[in-house]
Short mmCIF file of C-alpha atoms in Angstrom, two decimals:
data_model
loop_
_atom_site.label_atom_id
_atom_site.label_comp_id
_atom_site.label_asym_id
_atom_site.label_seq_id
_atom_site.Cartn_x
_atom_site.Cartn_y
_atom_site.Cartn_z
CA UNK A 1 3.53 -7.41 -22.43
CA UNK A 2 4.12 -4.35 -24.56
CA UNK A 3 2.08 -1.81 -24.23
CA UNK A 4 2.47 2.28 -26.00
CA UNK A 5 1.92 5.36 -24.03
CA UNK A 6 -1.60 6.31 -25.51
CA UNK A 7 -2.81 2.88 -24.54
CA UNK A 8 -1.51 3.61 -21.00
CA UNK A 9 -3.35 7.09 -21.21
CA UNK A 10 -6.55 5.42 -22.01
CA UNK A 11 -6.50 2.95 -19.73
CA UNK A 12 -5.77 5.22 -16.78
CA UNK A 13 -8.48 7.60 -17.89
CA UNK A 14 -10.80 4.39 -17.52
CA UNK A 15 -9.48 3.82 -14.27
CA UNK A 16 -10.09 7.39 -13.01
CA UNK A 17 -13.51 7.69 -14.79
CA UNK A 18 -14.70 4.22 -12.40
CA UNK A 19 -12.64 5.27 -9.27
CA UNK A 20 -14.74 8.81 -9.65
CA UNK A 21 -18.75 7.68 -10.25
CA UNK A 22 -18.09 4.28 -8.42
CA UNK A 23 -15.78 4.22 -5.31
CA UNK A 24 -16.12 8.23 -4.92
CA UNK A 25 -19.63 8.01 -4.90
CA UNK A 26 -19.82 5.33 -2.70
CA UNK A 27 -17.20 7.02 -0.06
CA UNK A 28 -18.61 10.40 -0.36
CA UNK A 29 -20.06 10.74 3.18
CA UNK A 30 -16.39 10.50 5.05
CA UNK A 31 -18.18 9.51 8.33
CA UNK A 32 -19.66 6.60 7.00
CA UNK A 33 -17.52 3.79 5.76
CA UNK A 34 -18.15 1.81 2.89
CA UNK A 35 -19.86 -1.18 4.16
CA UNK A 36 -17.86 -4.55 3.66
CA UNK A 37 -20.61 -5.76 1.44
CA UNK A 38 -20.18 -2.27 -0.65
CA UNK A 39 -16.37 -3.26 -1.30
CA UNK A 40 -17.14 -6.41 -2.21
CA UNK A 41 -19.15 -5.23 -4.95
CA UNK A 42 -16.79 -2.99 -5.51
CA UNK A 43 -13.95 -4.93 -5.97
CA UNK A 44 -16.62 -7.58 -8.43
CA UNK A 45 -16.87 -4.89 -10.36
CA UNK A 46 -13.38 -3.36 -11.00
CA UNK A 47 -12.15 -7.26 -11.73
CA UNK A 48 -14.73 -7.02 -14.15
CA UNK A 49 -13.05 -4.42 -15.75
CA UNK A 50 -9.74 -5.59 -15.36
CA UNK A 51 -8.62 -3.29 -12.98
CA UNK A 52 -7.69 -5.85 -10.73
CA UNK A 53 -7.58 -9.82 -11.90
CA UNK A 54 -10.37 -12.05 -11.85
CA UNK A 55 -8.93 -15.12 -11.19
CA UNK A 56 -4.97 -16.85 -10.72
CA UNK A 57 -4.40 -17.73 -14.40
CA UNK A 58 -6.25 -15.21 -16.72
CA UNK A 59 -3.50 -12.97 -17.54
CA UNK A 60 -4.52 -9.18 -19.05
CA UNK A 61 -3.70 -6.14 -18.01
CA UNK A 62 -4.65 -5.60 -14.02
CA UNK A 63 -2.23 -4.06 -11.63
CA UNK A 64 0.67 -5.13 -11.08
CA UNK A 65 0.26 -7.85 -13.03
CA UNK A 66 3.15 -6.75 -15.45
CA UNK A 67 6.15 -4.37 -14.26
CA UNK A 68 9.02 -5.30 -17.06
CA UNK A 69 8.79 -1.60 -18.63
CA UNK A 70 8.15 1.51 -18.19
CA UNK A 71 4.44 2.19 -19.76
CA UNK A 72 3.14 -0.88 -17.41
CA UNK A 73 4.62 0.80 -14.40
CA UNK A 74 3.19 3.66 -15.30
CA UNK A 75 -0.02 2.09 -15.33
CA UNK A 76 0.78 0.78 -12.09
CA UNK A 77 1.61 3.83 -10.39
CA UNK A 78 -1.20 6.08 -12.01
CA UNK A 79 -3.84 3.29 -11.36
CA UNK A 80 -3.68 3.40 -7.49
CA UNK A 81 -3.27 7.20 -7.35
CA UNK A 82 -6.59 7.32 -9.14
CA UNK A 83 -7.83 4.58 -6.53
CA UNK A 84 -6.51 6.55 -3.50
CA UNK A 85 -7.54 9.79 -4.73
CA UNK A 86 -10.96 8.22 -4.55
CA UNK A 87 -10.85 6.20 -1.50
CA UNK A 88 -7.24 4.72 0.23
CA UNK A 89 -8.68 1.92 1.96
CA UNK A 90 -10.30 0.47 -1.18
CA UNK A 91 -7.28 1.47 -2.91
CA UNK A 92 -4.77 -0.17 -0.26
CA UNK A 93 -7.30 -3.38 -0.04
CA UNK A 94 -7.10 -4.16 -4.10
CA UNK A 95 -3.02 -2.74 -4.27
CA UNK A 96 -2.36 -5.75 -1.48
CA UNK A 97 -4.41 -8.44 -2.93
CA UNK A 98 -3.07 -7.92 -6.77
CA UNK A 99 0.37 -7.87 -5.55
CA UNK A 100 -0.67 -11.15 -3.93
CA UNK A 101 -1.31 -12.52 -7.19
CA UNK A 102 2.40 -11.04 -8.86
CA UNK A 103 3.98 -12.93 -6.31
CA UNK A 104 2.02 -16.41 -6.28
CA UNK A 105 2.65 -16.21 -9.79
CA UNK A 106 6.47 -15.60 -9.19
CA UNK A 107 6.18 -18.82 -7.16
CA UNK A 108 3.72 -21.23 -9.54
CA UNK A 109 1.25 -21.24 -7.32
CA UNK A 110 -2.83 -20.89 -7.81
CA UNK A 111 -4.07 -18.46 -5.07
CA UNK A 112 -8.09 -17.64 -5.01
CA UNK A 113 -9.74 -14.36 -5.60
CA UNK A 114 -9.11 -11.73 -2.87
CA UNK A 115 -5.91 -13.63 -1.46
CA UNK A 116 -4.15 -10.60 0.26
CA UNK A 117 -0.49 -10.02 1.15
CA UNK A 118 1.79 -9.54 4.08
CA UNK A 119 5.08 -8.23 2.56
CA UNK A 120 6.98 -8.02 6.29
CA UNK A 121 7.73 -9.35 9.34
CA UNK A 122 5.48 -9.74 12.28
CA UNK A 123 7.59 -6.53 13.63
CA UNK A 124 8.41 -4.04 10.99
CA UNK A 125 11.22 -4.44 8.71
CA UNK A 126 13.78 -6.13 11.12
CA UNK A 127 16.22 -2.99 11.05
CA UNK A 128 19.37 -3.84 9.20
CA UNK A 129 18.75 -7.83 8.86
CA UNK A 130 16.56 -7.82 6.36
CA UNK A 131 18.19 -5.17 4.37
CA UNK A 132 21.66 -6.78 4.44
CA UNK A 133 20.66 -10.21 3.92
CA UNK A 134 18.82 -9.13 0.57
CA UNK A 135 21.68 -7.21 -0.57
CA UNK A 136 24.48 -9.47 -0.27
CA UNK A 137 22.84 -12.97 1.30
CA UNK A 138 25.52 -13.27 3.96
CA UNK A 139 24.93 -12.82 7.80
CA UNK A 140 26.18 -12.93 11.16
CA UNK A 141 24.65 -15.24 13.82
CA UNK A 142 23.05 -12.07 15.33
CA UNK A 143 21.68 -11.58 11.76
CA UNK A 144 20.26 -15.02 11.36
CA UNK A 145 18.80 -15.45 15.03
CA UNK A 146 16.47 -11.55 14.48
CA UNK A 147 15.42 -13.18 11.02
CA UNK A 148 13.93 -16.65 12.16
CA UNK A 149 12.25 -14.63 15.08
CA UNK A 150 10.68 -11.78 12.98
CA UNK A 151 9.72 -14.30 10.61
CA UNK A 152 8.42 -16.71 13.29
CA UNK A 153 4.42 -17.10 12.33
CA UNK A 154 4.18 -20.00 14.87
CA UNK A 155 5.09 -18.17 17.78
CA UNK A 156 4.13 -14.89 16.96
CA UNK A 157 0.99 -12.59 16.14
CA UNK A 158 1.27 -10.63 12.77
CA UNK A 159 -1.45 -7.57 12.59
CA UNK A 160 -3.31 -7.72 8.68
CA UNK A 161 -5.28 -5.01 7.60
CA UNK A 162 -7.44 -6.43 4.77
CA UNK A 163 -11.18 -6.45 3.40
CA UNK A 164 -13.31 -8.48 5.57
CA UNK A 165 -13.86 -11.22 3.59
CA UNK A 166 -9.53 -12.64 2.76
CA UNK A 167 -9.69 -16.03 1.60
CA UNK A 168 -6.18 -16.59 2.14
CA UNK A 169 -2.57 -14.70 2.41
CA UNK A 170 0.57 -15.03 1.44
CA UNK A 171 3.47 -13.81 3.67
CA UNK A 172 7.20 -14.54 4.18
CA UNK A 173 8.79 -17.03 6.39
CA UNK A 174 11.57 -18.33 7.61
CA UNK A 175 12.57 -22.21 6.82
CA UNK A 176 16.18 -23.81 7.50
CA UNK A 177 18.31 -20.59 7.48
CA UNK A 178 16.39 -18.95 4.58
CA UNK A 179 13.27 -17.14 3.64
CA UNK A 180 10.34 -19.14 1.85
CA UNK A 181 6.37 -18.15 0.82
CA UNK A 182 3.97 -19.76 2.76
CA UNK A 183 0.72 -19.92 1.66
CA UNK A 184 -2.50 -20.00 4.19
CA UNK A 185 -5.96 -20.76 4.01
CA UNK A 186 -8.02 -18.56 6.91
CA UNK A 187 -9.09 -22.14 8.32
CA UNK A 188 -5.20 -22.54 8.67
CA UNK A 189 -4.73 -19.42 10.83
CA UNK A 190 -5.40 -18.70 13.83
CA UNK A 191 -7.24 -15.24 14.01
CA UNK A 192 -8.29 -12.73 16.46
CA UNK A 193 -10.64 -9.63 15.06
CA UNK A 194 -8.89 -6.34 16.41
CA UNK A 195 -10.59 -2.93 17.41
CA UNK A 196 -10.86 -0.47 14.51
CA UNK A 197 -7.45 1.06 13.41
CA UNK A 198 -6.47 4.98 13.54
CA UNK A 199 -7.71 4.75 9.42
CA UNK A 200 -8.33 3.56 6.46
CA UNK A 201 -12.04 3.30 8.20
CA UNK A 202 -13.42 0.57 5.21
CA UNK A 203 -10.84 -2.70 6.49
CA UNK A 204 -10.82 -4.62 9.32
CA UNK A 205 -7.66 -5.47 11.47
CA UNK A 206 -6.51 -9.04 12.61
CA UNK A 207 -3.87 -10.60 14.75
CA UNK A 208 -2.79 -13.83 13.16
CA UNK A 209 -0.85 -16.63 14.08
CA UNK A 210 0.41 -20.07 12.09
CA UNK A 211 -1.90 -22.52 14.00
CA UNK A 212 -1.55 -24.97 11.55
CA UNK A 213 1.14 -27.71 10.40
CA UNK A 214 -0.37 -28.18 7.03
CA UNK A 215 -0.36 -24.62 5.54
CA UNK A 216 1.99 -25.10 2.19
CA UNK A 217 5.31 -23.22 2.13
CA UNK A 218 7.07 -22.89 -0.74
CA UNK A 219 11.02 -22.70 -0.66
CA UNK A 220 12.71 -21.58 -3.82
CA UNK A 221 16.56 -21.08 -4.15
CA UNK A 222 18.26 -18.19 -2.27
CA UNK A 223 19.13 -15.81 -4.63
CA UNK A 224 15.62 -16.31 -6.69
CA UNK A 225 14.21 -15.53 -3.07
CA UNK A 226 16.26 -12.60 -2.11
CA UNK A 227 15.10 -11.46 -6.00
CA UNK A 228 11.30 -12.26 -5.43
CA UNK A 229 11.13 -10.47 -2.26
CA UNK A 230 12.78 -7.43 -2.96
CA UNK A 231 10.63 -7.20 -5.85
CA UNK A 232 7.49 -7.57 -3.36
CA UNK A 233 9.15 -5.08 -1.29
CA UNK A 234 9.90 -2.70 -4.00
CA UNK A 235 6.10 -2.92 -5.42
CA UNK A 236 4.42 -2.83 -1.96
CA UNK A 237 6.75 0.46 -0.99
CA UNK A 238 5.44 2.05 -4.44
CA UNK A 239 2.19 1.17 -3.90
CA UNK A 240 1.73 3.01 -0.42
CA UNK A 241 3.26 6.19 -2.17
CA UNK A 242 1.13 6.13 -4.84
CA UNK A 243 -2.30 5.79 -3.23
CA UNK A 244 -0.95 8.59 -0.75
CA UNK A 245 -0.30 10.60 -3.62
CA UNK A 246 -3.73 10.19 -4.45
CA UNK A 247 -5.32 10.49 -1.22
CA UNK A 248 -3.80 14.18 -0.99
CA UNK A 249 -4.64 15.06 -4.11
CA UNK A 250 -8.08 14.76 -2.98
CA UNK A 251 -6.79 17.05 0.07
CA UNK A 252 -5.69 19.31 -2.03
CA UNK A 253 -8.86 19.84 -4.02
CA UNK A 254 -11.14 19.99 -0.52
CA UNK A 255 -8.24 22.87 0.74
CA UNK A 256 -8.43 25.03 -2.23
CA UNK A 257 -12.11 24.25 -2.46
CA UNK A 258 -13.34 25.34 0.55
CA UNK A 259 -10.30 28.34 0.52
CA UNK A 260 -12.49 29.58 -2.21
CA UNK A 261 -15.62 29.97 -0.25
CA UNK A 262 -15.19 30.85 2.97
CA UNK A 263 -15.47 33.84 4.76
CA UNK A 264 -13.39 35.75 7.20
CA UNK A 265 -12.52 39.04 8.58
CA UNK A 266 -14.36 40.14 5.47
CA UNK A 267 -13.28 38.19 2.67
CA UNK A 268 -12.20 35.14 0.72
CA UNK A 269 -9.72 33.16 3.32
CA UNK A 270 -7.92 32.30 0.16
CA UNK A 271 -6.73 35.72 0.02
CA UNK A 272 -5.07 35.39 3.51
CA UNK A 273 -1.38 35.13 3.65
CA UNK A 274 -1.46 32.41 6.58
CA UNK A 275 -3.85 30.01 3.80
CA UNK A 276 -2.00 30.76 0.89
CA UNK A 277 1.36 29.35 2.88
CA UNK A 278 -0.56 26.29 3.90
CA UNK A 279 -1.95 25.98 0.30
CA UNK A 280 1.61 26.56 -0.91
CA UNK A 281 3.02 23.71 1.68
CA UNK A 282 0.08 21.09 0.34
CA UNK A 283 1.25 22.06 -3.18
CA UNK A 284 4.86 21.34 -2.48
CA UNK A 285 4.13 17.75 -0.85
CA UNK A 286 1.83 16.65 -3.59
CA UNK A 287 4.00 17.95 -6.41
CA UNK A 288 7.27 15.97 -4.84
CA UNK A 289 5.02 12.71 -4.44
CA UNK A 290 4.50 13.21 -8.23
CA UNK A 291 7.96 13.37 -9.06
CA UNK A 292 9.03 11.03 -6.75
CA UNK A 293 6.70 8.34 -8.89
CA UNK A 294 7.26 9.49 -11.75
CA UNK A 295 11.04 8.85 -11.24
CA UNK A 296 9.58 5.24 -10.72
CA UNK A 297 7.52 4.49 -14.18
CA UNK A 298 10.68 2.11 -15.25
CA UNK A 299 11.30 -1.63 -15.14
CA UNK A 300 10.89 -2.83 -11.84
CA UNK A 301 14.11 -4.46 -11.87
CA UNK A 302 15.89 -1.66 -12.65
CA UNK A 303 14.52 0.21 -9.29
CA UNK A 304 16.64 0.53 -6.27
CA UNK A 305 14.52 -1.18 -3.67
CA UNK A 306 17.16 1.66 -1.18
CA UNK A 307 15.96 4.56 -3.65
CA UNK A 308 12.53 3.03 -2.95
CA UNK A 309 12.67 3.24 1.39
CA UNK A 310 14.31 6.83 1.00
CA UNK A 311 11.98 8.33 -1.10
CA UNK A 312 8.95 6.63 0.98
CA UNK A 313 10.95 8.17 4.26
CA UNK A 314 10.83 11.64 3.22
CA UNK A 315 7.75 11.65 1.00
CA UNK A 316 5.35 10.31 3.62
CA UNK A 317 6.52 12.62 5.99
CA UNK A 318 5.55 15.28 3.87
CA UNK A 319 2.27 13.89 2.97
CA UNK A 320 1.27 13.68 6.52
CA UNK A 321 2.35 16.81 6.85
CA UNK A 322 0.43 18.18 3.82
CA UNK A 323 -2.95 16.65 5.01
CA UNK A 324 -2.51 18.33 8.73
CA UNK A 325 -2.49 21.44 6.96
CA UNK A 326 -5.84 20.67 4.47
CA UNK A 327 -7.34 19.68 8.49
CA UNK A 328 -5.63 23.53 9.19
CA UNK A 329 -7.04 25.07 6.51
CA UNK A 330 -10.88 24.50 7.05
CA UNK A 331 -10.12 25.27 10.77
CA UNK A 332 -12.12 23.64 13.20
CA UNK A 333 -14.21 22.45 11.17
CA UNK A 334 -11.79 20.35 9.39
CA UNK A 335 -11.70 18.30 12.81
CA UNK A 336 -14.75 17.46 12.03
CA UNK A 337 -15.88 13.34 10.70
CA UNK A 338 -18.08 14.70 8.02
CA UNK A 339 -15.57 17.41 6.54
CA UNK A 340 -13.17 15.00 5.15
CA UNK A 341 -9.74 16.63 6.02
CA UNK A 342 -10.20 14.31 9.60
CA UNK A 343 -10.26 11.06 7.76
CA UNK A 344 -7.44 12.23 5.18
CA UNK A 345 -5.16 12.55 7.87
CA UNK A 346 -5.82 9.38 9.76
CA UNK A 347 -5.37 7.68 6.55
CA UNK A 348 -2.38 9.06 5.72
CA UNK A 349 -0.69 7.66 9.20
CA UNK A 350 -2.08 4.21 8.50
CA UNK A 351 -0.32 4.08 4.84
CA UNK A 352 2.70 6.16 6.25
CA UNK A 353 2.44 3.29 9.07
CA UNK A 354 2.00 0.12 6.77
CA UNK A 355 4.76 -2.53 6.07
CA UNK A 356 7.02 -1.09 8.95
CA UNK A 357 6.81 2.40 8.80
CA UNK A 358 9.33 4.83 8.42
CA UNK A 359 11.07 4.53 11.35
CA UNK A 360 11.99 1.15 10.69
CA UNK A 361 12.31 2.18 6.96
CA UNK A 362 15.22 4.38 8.25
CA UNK A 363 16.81 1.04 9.98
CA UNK A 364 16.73 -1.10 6.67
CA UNK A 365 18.23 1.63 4.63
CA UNK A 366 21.01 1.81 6.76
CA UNK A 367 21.39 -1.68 6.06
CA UNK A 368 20.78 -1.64 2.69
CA UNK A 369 23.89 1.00 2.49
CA UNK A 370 26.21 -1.85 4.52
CA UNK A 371 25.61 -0.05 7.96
CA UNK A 372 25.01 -1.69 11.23
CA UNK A 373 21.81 -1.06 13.88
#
């Protein structure tokens, strides 16, 4: 689908104007979570709008549901900054379940409303394997043996942070010497509720596990499924930048807010050389994020799924960074549950923590460049 840059422009202004009176408003007390029941309504609303789909089938204009140019990656990216700007976990919740629906799509298959994604392994990103075997499809036994374990849903437990409510997920596994898409109801899983992560306060955590014989798996041909996932990879590693982006941006407003108010040794503490460098520092993150995306408002298949882990590696680390220092700049009372800088900060590890991490990031890029772990 074609669409010009004022129609993106418009668009993403509607998308800021609902993240803004609707999620915003809904998340402003950042000691209180939005209540499951909240989201859902939330997330009824915004496929009502078209933010995110309504149903496997109706094609229109949600996210991620087109990425062959540059405008509709653009809408993309912009879209979940304006979501995480407003609230990451809702963001990260409605960024996993449309890609969910780009990649059952991908596959011909029919997923319900609010099927959510798993775009890794049950551990990380399986250092070099993964990276190597989606560059150039040829591995070692060594190779072969860490894929079928990490991808192993039968034997092991894979941790989902989701809404409440998944019907279903779709995650990658490991059939006959090559990946496939399997497809599970959550009567076809077993589940175990998990204590509240370190953020992204509005989800809930599960361990899973493949209890079930019947759950469909899909197996397409190798090179369409290196393509496929790579693509899921590529979006899902965009994704967690972008609503970071956003999420800071809100830091950065709270920082130079409260800079502008507050009081010490006799004036302004925005005047103060030691806030000014901190305000400087959360300036520098957030305008590299932007950039960094920016560079990425082009055909998804013309994005380097490597260019994609490096940028995430350095970028998040910055953005976690940044948010420490909106926490530094209110002082003590930035430590604080109902100040906001707390929560920004603890969200920021989560996404900085999703999909493997950075660490592990590191590993597949070395693979990804033909090194070895």
């Amino acid at each position: 689908m074609l669409v010009e840059r004022e129609d993106t422009r418009v668009m993403l202004a509607e998308v800021g104007r609902f993240a803004q009176e609707r999620i915003a408003a809904a998340a402003a007390r950042p000691e209180t979570p939005i209540a499951p029941s909240v989201l859902e309504q939330l997330t009824h609303e915004a496929a009502e709008l078209g933010i995110i789909h309504t149903a496997a089938g109706e094609n229109g204009f949600s996210i991620w549901e087109h990425s062959e140019n540059a405008e509709s990656m653009a809408f993309n990216i912009g879209a979940l900054t304006h979501l995480g700007r407003a609230n990451p976990g809702v963001a990260f919740s409605w960024h996993r379940l449309t890609l969910a629906r780009a990649v059952a799509g991908s596959l011909g298959l029919t997923v319900p409303f609010g099927t959510t994604l798993v775009s890794t392994g049950h551990y990380g990103l399986a250092q070099t394997s993964a990276a190597r075997w989606l560059k150039a499809g040829a591995l070692g036994a060594d190779d072969l043996a860490l894929l079928s374990d990490w991808l192993d849903r039968t034997t092991h437990t894979t941790t989902l942070t989701a809404h409440a409510s998944w019907p279903a997920l779709l995650w990658p596994v490991w059939r006959e010497g090559r990946m496939a898409w399997q497809y599970a109801r959550r009567d076809q899983l077993e589940i175990t509720a998990c204590r509240p992560q370190h953020g992204l306060d509005e989800l809930s955590a599960f361990q899973l596990r493949d209890a079930s014989s019947v759950a469909d798996v899909t197996t397409i041909d190798e090179a369409a499924s290196r393509r496929l996932w790579s693509r899921a990879l590529t979006m899902d590693f965009i994704g967690l930048l972008a609503i970071a982006a956003g999420a800071l941006a809100r830091g950065q407003q709270l920082a130079t807010d409260f800079a502008g108010i507050r009081r010490q040794g006799g004036k302004i503490i925005a005047g103060h050389a030691a806030v000014q460098q901190m305000l400087s520092d959360i300036e520098v993150a957030r305008h590299g994020a932007d950039l960094a995306l920016s560079s990425f408002a082009r055909p998804l298949d013309d994005i380097d799924l490597g260019g994609v882990v490096a940028t995430r590696i350095s970028a998040h680390a910055q953005l976690c960074d940044a948010a420490n220092q909106v926490m530094q700049v209110h002082g003590g009372i930035g430590y604080m549950r109902d100040a906001g800088p707390e929560k920004l900060v603890r969200d920021q590890h989560m996404l900085k923590l999703q999909s493997g991490g950075t660490r592990d990031a590191s590993l597949f890029l070395a693979g990804w460049m033909g090194g070895d772990a």
